[in-house]
Coordinates of C-alpha atoms in Angstrom, one line a residue:
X1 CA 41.7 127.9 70.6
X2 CA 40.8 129.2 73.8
X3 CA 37.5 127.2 75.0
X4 CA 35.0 128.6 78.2
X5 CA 35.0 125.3 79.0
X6 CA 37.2 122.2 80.2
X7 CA 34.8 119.1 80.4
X8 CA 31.5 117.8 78.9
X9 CA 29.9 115.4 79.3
X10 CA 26.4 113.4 79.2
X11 CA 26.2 109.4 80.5
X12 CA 24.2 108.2 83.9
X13 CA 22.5 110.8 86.2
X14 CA 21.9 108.9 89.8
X15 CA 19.6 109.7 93.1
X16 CA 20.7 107.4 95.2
X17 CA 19.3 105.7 98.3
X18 CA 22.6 104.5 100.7
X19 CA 22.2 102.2 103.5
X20 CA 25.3 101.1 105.7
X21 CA 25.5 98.0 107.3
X22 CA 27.6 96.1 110.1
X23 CA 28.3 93.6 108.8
X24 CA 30.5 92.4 105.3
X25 CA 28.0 92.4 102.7
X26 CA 28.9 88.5 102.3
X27 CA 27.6 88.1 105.8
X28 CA 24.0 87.4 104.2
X29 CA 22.5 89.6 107.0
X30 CA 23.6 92.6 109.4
X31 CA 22.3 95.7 110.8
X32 CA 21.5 98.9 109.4
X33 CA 23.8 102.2 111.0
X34 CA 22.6 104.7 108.8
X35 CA 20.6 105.4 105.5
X36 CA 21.5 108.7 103.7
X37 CA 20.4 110.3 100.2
X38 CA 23.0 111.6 97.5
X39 CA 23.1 112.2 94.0
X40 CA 25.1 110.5 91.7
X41 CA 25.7 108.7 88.4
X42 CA 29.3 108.0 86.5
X43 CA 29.8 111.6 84.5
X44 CA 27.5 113.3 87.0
X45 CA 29.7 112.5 89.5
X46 CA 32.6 113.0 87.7
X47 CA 31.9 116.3 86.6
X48 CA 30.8 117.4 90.1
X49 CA 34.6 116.3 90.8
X50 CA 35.8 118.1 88.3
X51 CA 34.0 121.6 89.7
X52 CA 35.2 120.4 92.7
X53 CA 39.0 120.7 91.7
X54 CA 38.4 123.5 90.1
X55 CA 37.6 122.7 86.7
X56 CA 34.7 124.3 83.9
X57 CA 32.4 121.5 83.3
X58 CA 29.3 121.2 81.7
X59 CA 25.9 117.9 81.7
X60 CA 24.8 117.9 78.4
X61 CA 23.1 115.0 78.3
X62 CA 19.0 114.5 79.0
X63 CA 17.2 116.8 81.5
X64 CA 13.7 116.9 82.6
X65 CA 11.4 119.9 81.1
X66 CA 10.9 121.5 83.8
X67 CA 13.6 123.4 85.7
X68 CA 11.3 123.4 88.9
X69 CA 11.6 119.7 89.3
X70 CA 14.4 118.5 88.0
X71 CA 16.1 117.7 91.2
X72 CA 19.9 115.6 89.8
X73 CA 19.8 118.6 87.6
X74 CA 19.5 121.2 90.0
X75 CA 22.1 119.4 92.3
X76 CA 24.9 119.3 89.8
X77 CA 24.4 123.1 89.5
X78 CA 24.8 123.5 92.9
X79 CA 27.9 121.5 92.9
X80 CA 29.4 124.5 90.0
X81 CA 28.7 121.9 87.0
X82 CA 27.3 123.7 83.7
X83 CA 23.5 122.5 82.8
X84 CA 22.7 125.5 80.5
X85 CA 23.6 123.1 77.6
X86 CA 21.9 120.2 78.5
X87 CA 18.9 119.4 76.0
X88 CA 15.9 118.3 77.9
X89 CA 12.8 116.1 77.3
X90 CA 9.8 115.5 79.4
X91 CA 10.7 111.5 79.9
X92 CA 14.0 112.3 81.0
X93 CA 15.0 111.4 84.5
X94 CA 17.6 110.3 87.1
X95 CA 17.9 106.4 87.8
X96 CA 17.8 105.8 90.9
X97 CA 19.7 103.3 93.0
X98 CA 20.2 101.7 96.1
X99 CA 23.5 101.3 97.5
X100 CA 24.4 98.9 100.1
X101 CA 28.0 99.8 102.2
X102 CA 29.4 97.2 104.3
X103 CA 31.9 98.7 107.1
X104 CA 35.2 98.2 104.4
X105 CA 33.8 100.4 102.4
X106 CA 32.7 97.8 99.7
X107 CA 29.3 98.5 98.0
X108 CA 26.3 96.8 96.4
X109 CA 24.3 98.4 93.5
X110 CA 21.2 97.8 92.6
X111 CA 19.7 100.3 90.2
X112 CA 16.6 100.8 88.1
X113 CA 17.9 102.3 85.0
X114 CA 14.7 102.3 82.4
X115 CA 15.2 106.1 81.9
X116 CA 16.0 108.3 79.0
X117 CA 19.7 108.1 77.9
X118 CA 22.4 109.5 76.4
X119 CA 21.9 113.0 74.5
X120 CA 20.3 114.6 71.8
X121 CA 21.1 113.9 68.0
X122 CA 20.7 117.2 67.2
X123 CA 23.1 118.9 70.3
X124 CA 24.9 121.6 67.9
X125 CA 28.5 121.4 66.8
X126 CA 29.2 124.2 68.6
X127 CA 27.9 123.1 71.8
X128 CA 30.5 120.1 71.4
X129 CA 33.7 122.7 70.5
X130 CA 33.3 124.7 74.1
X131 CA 35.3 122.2 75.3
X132 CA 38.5 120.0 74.4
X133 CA 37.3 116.9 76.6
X134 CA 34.4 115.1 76.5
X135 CA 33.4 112.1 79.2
X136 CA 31.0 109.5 78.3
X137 CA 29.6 106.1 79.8
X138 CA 28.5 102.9 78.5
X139 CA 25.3 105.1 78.2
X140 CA 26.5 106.6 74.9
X141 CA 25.6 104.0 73.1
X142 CA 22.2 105.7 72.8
X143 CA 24.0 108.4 71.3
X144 CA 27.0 107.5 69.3
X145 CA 26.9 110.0 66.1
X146 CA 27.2 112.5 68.9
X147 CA 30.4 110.7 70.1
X148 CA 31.8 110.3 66.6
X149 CA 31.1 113.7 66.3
X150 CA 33.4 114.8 68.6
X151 CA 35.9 112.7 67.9
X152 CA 35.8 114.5 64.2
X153 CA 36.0 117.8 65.7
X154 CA 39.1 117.0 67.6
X155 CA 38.0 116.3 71.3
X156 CA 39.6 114.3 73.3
X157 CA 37.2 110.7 74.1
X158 CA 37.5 109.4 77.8
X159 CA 34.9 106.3 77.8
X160 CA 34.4 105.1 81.2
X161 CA 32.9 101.7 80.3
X162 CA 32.0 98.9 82.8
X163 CA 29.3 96.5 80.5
X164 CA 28.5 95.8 76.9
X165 CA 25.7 95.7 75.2
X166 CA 27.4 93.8 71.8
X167 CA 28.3 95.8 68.9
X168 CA 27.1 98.9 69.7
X169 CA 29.5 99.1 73.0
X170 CA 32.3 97.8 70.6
X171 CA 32.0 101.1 68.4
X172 CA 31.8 103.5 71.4
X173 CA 35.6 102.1 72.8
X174 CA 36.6 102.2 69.1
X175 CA 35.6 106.3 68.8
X176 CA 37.0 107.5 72.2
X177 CA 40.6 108.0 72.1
X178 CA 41.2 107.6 76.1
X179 CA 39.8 103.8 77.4
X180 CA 39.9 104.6 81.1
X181 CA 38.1 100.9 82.5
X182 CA 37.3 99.5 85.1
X183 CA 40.3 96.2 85.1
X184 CA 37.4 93.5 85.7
X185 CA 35.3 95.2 82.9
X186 CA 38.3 94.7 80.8
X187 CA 39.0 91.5 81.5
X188 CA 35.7 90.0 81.0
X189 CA 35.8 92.0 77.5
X190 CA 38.7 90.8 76.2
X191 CA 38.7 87.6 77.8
X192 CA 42.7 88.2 79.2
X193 CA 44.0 88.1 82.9
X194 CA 47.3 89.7 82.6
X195 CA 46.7 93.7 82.4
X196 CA 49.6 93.7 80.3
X197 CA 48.3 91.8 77.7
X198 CA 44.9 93.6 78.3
X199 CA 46.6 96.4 77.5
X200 CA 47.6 95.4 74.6
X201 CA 44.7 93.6 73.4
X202 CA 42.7 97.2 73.9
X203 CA 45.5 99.3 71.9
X204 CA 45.0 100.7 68.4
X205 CA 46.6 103.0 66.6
X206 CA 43.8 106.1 67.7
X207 CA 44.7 105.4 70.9
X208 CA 45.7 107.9 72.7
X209 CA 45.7 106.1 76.2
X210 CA 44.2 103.0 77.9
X211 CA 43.6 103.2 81.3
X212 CA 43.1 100.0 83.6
X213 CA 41.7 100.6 87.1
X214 CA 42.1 98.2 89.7
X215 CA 41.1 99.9 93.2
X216 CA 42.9 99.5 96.1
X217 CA 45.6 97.0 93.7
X218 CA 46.7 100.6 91.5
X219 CA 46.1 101.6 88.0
X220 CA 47.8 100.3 84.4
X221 CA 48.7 102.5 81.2
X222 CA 49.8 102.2 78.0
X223 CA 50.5 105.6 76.6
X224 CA 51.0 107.1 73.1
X225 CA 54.6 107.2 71.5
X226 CA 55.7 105.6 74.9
X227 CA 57.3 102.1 75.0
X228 CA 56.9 101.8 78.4
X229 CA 53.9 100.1 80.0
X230 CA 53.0 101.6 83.7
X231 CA 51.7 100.3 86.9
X232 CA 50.9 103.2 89.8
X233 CA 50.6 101.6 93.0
X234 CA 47.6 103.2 95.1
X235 CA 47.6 104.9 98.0
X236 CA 47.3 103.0 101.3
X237 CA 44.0 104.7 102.7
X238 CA 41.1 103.5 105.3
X239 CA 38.0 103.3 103.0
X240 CA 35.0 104.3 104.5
X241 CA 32.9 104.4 101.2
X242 CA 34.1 103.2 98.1
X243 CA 30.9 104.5 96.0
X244 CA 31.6 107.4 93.3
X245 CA 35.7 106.3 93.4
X246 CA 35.8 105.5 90.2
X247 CA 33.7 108.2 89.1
X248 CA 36.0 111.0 90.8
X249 CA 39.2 109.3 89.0
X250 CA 37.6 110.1 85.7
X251 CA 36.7 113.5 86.4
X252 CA 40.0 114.4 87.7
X253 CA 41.7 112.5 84.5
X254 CA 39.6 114.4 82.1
X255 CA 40.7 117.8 84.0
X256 CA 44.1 117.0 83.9
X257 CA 43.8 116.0 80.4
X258 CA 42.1 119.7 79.7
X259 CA 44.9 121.2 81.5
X260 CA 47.6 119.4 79.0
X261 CA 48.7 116.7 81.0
X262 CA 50.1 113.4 79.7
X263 CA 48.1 110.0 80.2
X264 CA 50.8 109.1 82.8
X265 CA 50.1 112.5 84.4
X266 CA 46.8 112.4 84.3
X267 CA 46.9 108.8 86.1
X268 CA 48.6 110.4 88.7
X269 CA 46.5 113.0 89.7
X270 CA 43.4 110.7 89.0
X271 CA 45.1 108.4 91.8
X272 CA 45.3 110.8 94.4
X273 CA 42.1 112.0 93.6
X274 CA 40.4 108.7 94.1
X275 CA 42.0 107.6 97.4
X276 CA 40.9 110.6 99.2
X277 CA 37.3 110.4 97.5
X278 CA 36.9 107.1 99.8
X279 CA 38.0 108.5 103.2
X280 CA 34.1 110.0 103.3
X281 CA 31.1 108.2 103.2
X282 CA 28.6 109.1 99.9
X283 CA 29.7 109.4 96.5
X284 CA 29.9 113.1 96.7
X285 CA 30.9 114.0 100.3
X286 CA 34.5 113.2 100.0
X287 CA 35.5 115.2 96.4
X288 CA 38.8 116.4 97.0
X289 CA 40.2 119.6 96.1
X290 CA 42.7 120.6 93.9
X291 CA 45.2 122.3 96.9
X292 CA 44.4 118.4 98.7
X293 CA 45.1 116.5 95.9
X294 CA 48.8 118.4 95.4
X295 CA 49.2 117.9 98.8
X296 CA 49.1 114.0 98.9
X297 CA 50.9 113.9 95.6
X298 CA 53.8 115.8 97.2
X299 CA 53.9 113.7 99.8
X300 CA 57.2 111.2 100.6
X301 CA 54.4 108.2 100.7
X302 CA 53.2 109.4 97.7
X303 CA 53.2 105.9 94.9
X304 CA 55.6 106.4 92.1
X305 CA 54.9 105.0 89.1
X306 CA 56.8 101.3 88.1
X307 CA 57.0 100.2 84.5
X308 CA 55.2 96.8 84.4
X309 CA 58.1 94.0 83.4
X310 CA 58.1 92.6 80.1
X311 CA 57.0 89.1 79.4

């Protein structure tokens, strides 16, 4: 069924304050060489990404009431992302954070997150069919019989997951279909080392994929009806801002996944994706393009993908 749409998805809409330092953020103290504003958030950012690689996405999680000022909102509509669907609510509203970047590229977070989340109860069935793929947070758990939902209607789940809550979290990684986490987030879950064994540990049989991120150290798979278990190596970049990396590998795994892609596919492109997100400072500023991301994929450097040896 042909859908206007490629990507939904509702989870953590960010304004965030960045401030750069000189120094290692272990240092204890440094100096200050510029402050900035962006907007962020996990699926904010990664559906700006998406738009940015030339994707149909759509926010349909919480808005403010009034158009006028609703600033994140506004933003991701001039980065080409759909709002038209979001429901909104007078106490909705952007966290806000402030985001410390030492001169590696590493980041701090601190973030006041006592906001409306997740989604309406009542977003329509129909809303949820425009699109095969829909890209949720550990913010979902505010809304999970809009995730199962989906799931039952035959969308493909990414969860992009970095803390738990208890039992609730535990039934949001069971609905989604694609885990797609964050490798320390997964290793304090499951309470394994060895991504191998993680990615066992996280496997069910309504898996389609689980994803295991690990920056600058590459990504892990275990895909459906493969009996393989992957390792892609990352690209060797100079980070100059780490922030919204992980955001812009989940929006350019969920396209790919829209597109038809396999997991190991979608990995790929995810990868690229990521490494050139960090070569700019802000969470935004750096979003590649579809023709760049080819580009470094085709590349003789290019990682290759390694199966990870048996124990």
């Amino acid at each position: 069924m042909a859908r206007p749409l490629q990507v939904l998805g509702f989870g953590a809409l960010a304004i965030d304050d960045i401030i750069y330092v000189d120094r290692a953020l272990s240092a204890g103290k440094g100096k200050v060489t510029k402050r900035a504003m962006d907007h962020g958030g996990n699926v904010a950012t990664a559906l700006v990404a998406v738009a940015r690689l030339g994707g149909r996405a759509s926010f349909i999680g919480w808005l403010g009431d009034d158009p006028a000022t609703d600033l994140a909102g506004a933003e991701l509509e001039r980065d080409g992302v759909d709002i038209s669907l979001a429901p909104r609510h007078a106490d909705a509203a952007p966290i806000r954070s402030v985001i410390m970047v030492g001169p590696d590229g590493d980041r701090f977070i601190a973030y006041d997150d006592d906001v409306l989340h997740g989604t309406s109860d009542g977003l329509p069935d129909e809303v949820l069919m425009r699109a095969p793929v829909l890209l949720i947070d550990g913010y979902a758990t505010h809304s999970e019989r809009v995730v199962a939902r989906a799931r039952v209607l035959g969308l493909a789940v990414i969860a992009d997951i970095e803390w738990t809550v208890g039992p609730a979290t535990d039934r949001i990684l069971a609905f989604a279909d694609h885990l797609v986490l964050p490798l320390a987030f997964a290793r304090e879950y499951t309470g394994e080392g060895d991504p191998a064994t993680i990615l066992e540990k996280l496997w069910s049989g309504d898996r389609s994929a689980v994803v295991l991120t690990d920056g600058e150290c590459g990504t892990y798979l275990r895909q459906k009806d493969d009996a393989i278990r992957w390792h892609l190596p990352a690209y060797k970049v100079q980070a100059v801002d780490t922030t919204g990396a992980g955001d812009c590998f989940h929006g350019a795994y969920a396209l790919a996944l829209a597109e038809g892609k396999s997991p190991l596919d979608c990995v790929a492109y995810a990868t690229a994706a990521a490494a050139i997100s960090v070569t700019a400072r802000g969470g935004r500023m750096g979003l590649p393009d579809n023709r760049t991301c080819l580009a470094w994929m085709a590349a003789e450097n290019a990682p290759v993908p390694l199966p990870i040896p048996a124990c």
